[in-house]
Tab-separated table of C-alpha atoms and ligand atoms in Angstrom:
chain	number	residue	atom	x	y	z
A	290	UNK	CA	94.707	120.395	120.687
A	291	UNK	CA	97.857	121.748	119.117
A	292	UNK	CA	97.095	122.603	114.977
A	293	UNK	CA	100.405	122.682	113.177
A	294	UNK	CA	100.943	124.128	109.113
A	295	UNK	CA	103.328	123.113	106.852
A	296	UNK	CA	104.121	125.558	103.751
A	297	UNK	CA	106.470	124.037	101.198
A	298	UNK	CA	106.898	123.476	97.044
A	299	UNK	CA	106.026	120.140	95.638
A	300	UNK	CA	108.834	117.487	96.075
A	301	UNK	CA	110.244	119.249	99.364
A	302	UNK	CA	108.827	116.994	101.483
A	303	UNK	CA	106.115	119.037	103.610
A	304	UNK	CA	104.028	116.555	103.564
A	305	UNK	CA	105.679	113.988	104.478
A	306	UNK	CA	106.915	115.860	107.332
A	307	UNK	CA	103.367	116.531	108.389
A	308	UNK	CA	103.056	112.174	108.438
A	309	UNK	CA	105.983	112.212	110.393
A	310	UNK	CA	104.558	114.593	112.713
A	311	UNK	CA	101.436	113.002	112.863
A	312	UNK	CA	102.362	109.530	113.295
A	313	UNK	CA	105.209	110.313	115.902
A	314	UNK	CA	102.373	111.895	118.171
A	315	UNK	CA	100.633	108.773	117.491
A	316	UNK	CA	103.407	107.028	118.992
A	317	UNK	CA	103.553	108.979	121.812
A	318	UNK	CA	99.866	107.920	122.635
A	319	UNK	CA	98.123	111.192	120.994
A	320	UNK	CA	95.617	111.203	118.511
A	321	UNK	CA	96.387	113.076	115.469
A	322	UNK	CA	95.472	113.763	111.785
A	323	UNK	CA	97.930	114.537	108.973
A	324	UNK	CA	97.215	115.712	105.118
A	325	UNK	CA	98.335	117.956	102.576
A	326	UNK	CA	96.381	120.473	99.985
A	327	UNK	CA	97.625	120.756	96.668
A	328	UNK	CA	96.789	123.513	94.239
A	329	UNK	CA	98.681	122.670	91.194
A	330	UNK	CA	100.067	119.135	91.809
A	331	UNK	CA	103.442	120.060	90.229
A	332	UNK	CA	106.844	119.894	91.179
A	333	UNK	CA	107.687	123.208	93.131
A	334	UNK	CA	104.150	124.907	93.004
A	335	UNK	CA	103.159	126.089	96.549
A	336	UNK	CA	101.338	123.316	98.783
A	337	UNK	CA	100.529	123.000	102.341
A	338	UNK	CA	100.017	120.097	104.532
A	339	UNK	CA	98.550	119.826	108.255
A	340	UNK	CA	98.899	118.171	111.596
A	341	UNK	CA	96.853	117.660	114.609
A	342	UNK	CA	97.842	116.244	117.842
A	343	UNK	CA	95.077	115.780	120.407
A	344	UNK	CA	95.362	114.077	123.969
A	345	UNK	CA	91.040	113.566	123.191
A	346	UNK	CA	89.993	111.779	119.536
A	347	UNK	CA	90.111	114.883	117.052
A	348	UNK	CA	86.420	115.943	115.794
A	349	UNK	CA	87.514	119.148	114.159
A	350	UNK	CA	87.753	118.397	110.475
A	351	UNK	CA	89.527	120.594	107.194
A	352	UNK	CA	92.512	123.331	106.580
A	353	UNK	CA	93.418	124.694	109.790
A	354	UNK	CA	93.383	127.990	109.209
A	355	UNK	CA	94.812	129.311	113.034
A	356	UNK	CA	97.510	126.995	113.477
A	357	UNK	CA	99.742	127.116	117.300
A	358	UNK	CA	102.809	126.781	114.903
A	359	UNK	CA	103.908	127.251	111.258
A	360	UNK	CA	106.640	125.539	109.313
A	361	UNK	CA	107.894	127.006	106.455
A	362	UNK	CA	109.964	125.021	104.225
A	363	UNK	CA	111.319	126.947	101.876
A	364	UNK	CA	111.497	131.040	102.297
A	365	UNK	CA	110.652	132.395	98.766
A	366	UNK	CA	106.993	131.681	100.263
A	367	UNK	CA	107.057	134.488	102.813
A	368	UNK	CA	106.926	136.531	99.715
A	369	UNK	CA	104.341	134.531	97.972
A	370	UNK	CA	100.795	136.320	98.139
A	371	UNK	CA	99.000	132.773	96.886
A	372	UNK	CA	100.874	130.729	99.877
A	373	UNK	CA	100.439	133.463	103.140
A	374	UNK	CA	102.339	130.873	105.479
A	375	UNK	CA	101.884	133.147	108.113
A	376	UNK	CA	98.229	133.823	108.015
A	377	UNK	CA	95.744	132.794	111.098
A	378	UNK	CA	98.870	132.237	113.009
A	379	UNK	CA	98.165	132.299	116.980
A	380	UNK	CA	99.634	135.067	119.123
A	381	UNK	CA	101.564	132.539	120.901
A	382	UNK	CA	102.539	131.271	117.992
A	383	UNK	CA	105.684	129.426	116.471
A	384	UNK	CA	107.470	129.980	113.140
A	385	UNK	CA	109.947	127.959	112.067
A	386	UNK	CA	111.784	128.907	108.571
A	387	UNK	CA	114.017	127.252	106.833
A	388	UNK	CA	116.549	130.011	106.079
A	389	UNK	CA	120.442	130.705	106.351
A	390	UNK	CA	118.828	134.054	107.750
A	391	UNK	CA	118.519	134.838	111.060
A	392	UNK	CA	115.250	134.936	113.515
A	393	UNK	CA	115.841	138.570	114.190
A	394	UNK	CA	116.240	139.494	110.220
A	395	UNK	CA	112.923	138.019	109.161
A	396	UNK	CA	110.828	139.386	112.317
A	397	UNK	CA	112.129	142.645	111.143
A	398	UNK	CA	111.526	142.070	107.345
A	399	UNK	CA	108.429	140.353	107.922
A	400	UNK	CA	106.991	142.059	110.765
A	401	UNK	CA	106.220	139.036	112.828
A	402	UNK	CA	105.293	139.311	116.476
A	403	UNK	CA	105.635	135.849	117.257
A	404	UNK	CA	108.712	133.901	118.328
A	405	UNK	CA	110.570	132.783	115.108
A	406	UNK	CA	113.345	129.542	114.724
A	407	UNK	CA	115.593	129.478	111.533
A	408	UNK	CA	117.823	126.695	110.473
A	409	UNK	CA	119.174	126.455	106.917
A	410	UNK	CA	117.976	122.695	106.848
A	411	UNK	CA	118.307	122.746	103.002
A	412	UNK	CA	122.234	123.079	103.431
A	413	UNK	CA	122.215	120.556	106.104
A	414	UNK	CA	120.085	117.996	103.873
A	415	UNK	CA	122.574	118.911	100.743
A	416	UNK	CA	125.505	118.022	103.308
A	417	UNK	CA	123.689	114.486	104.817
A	418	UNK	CA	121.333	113.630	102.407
A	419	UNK	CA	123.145	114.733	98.461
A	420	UNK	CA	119.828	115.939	97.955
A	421	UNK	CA	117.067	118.672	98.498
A	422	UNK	CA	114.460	116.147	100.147
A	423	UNK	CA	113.418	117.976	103.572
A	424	UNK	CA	110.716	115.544	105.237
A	425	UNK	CA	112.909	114.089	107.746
A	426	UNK	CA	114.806	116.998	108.783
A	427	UNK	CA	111.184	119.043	109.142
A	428	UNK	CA	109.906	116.407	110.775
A	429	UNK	CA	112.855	116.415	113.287
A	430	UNK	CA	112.159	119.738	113.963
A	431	UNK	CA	108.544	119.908	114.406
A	432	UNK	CA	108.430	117.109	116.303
A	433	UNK	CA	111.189	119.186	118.398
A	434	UNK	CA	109.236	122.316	118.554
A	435	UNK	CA	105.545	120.138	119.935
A	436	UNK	CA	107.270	118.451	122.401
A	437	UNK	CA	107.827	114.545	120.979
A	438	UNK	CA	110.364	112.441	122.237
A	439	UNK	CA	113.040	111.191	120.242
A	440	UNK	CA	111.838	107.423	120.254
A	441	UNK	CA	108.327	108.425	118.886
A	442	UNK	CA	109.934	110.416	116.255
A	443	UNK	CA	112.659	107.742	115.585
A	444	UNK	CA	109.660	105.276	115.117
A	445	UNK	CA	107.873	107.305	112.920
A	446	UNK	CA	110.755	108.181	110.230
A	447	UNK	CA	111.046	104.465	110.533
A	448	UNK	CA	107.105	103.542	109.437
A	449	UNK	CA	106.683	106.900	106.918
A	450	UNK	CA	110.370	106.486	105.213
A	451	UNK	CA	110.117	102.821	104.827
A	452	UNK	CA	107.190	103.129	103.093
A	453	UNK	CA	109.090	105.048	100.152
A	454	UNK	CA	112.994	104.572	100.133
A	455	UNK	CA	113.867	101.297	99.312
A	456	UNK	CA	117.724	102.043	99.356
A	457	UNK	CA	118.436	101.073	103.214
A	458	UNK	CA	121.362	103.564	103.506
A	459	UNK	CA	119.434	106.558	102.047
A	460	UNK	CA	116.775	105.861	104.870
A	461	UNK	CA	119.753	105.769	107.319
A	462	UNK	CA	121.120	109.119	106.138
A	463	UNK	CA	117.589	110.320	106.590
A	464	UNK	CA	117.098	109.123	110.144
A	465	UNK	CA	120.133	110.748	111.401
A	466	UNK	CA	119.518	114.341	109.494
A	467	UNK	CA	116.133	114.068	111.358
A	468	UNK	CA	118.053	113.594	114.349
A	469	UNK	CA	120.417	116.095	113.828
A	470	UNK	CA	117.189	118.435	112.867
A	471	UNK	CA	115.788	117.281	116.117
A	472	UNK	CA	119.084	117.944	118.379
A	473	UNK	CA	119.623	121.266	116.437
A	474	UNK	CA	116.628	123.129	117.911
A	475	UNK	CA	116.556	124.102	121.674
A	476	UNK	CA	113.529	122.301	123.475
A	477	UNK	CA	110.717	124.726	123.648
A	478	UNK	CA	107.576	125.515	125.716
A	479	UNK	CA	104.933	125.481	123.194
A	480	UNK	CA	101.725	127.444	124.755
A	481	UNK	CA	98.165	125.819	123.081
A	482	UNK	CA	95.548	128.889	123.892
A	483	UNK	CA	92.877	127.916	125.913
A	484	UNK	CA	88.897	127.771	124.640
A	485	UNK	CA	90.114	126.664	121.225
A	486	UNK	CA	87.993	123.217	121.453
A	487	UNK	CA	85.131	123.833	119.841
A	488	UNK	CA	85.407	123.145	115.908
A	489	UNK	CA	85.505	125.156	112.451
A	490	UNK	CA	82.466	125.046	110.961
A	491	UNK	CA	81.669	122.943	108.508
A	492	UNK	CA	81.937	124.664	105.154
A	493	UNK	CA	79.810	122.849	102.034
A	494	UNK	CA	81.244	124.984	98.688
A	495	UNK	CA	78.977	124.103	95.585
A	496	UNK	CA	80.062	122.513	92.775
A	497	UNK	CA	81.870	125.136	89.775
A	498	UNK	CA	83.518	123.620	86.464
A	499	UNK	CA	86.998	124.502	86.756
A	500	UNK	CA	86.142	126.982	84.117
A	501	UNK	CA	84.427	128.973	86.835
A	502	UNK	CA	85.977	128.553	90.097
A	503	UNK	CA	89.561	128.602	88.428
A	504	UNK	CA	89.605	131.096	85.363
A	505	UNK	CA	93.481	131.762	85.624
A	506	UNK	CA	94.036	128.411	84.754
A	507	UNK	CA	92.629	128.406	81.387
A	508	UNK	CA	93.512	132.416	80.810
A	509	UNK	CA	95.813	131.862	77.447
A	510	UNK	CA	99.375	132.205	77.739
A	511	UNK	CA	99.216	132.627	81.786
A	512	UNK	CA	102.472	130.834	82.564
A	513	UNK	CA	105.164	133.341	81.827
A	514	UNK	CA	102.990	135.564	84.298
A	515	UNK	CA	103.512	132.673	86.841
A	516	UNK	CA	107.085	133.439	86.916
A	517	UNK	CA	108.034	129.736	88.201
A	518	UNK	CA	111.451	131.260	88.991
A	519	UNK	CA	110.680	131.572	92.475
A	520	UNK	CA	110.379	127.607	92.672
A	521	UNK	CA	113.895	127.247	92.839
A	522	UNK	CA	116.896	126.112	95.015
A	523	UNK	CA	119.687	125.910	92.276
A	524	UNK	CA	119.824	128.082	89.387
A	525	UNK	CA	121.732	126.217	86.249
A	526	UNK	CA	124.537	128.469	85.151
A	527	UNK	CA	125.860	127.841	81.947
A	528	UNK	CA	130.201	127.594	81.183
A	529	UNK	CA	130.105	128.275	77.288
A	530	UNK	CA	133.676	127.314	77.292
A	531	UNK	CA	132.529	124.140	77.538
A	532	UNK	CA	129.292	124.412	75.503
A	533	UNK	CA	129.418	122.071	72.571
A	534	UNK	CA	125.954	123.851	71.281
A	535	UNK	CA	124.503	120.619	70.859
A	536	UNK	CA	121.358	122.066	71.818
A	537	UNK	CA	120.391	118.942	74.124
A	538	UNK	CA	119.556	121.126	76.942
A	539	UNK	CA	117.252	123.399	74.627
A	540	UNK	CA	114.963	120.393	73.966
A	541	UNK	CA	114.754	118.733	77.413
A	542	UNK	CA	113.545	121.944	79.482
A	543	UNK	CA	110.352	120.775	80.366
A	544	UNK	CA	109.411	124.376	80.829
A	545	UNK	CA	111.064	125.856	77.006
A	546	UNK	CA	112.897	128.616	79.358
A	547	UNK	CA	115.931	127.902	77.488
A	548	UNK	CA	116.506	129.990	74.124
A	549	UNK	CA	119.490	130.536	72.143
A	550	UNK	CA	121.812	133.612	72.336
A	551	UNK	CA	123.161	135.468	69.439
A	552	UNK	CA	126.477	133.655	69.487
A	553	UNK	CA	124.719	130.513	69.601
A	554	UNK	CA	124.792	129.523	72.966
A	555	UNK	CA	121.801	128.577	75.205
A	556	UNK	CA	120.603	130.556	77.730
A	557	UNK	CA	117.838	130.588	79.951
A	558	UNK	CA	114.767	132.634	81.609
A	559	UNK	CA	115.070	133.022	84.969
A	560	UNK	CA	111.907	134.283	85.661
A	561	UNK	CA	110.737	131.078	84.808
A	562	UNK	CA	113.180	128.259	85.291
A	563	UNK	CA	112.414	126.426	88.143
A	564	UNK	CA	115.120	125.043	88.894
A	565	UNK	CA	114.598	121.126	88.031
A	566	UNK	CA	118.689	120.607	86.968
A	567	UNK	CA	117.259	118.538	84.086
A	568	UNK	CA	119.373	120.639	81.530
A	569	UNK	CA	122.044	119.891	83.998
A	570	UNK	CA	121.875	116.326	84.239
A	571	UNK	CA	121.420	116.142	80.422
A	572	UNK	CA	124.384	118.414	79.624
A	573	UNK	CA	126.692	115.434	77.350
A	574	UNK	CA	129.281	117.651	78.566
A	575	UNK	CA	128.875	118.937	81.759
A	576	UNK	CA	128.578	122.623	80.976
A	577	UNK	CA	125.762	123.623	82.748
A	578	UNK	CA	126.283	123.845	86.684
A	579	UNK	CA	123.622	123.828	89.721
A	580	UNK	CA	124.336	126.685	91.973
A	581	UNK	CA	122.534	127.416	95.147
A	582	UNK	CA	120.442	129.957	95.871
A	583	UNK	CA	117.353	131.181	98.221
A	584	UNK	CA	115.896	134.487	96.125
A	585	UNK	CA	115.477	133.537	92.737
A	586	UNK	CA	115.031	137.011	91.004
B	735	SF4	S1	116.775	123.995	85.468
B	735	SF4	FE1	117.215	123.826	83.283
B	735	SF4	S2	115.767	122.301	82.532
B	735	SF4	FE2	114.999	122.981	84.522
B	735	SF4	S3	113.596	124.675	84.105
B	735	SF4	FE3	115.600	125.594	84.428
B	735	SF4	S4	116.518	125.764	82.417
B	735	SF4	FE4	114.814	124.330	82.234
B	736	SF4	S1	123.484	120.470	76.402
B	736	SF4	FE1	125.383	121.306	77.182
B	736	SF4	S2	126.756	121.344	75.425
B	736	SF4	FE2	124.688	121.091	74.628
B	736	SF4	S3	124.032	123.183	74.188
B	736	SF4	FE3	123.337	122.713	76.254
B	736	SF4	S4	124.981	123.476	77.571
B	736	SF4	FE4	125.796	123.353	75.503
């Protein structure tokens, strides 16, 4: 049985990469299981979402917490002590990270013994797709990295993406950055230990009030500790040339980062902006810009 992890922020698209996965191996005559775990169910918080492909039906049940391979979506997460994408990983294990950084930079930053793949698949969905939306491009890949032909994997972007993009040429864009995804990553020999049949045990947790089992959630004033400024991919950047100091932007952070300077103008916390380029899109004058980047702060 090969277990596969998916580490990504809400409205990336790991889990829908771990469907494509899932139902591709289907395809392929496999059986498999695919589904996510949210903590927070919010736009850019930390989530994870699993696959597993079986030639025999799948007993094993729950997180997998020693997965053959690890895909890692978005690479402010390596840094993340909540999200440890790397942990239980297998010692003939696969990381792939989406990163305009090279395999040999984050083995040595990150001290992983394990083979690593990087491809900045943000940039190439920016390029194909207009957008950060990753699902079919990871999908591509993993589906590279277990082993699935192209066919399955063309079948399942077809049944998962179907499902959720109306717009026919948006699903068409997405079909051939999976493909490109797919093409982009050398075929490789992934090794599934051997005597890793028998199942996790099953784990009952009792019942706690979210009072109990989740304190941090209802400490007062917790979210400027949160610093959500790790969630992002563009940081707004404000032109004050421009800046009318209408104050539109101020009111339609959803997360009241933005305050005003001295001089007037709005600025924002980037400790905490996350990055949603709703102050951008609201701007009645187009004087706040999105600019890439992978390290927030
Ligand atoms: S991108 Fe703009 S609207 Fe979104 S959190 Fe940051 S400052 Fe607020
Ligand atoms: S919405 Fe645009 S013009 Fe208005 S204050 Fe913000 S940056 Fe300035």
């Amino acid at each position: 049985m090969l277990r596969l992890r998916f580490h990504g922020r809400g409205g990336q698209g790991a889990k829908i990469a771990s469907r494509i996965l899932g139902t591709a191996a289907f395809f392929e005559g496999y059986y498999a299981q695919d589904f996510p775990l949210y903590g927070a169910e919010r736009r850019g918080a930390p989530i994870s979402a699993f696959t597993r492909i079986s030639k025999e039906p799948i007993l094993e049940r729950g997180i997998i917490a020693e997965p053959d391979s690890v895909f890692v979506l978005d690479e402010t997460l390596l840094d993340d002590p909540h999200a440890h994408p790397l942990s239980g990983l297998k010692e003939h294990g696969i990381v792939f990270v989406n990163t305009a950084r090279s395999a040999v930079e984050l083995k040595d930053t990150y001290k992983i013994s394990v083979q690593v793949i990087t491809l900045d698949i943000t940039k190439i969905s920016l390029k194909m797709l207009g957008k950060p939306i990753l699902s079919a491009l990871a999908g591509g890949i993993a589906a590279r990295i277990v082993n699935l032909g192209e066919d399955s994997l063309k079948k399942s972007i077809e049944k998962e993406l179907s499902e959720i993009i109306t717009e026919k040429e948006f699903l068409l864009k997405n079909k051939e950055a999976s493909q490109y995804c797919f093409h982009a990553i050398k075929p490789i020999e992934i090794k599934i230990a051997k005597g890793i049949h028998k199942a996790n045990p099953v784990i009952t947790v009792p019942f706690e009030t979210a009072l109990i089992s989740s304190p941090t959630i209802y400490t007062t004033g917790n979210t400027p500790l949160r610093k959500t400024g790790n969630w992002r991919v563009f940081k707004p950047v404000w032109n004050y040339d421009i800046c009318t100091k209408c104050m539109v932007c101020v009111v339609r952070c959803p997360d009241a980062c933005i305050s005003v300077n001295e001089d007037g103008y709005p600025y924002t916390d980037y400790d905490n902006c996350k990055g949603c380029m709703i102050c951008v899109e609201e701007c009645p004058v187009k004087a706040i810009e999105g600019m890439r980047e992978a390290h927030a702060w």
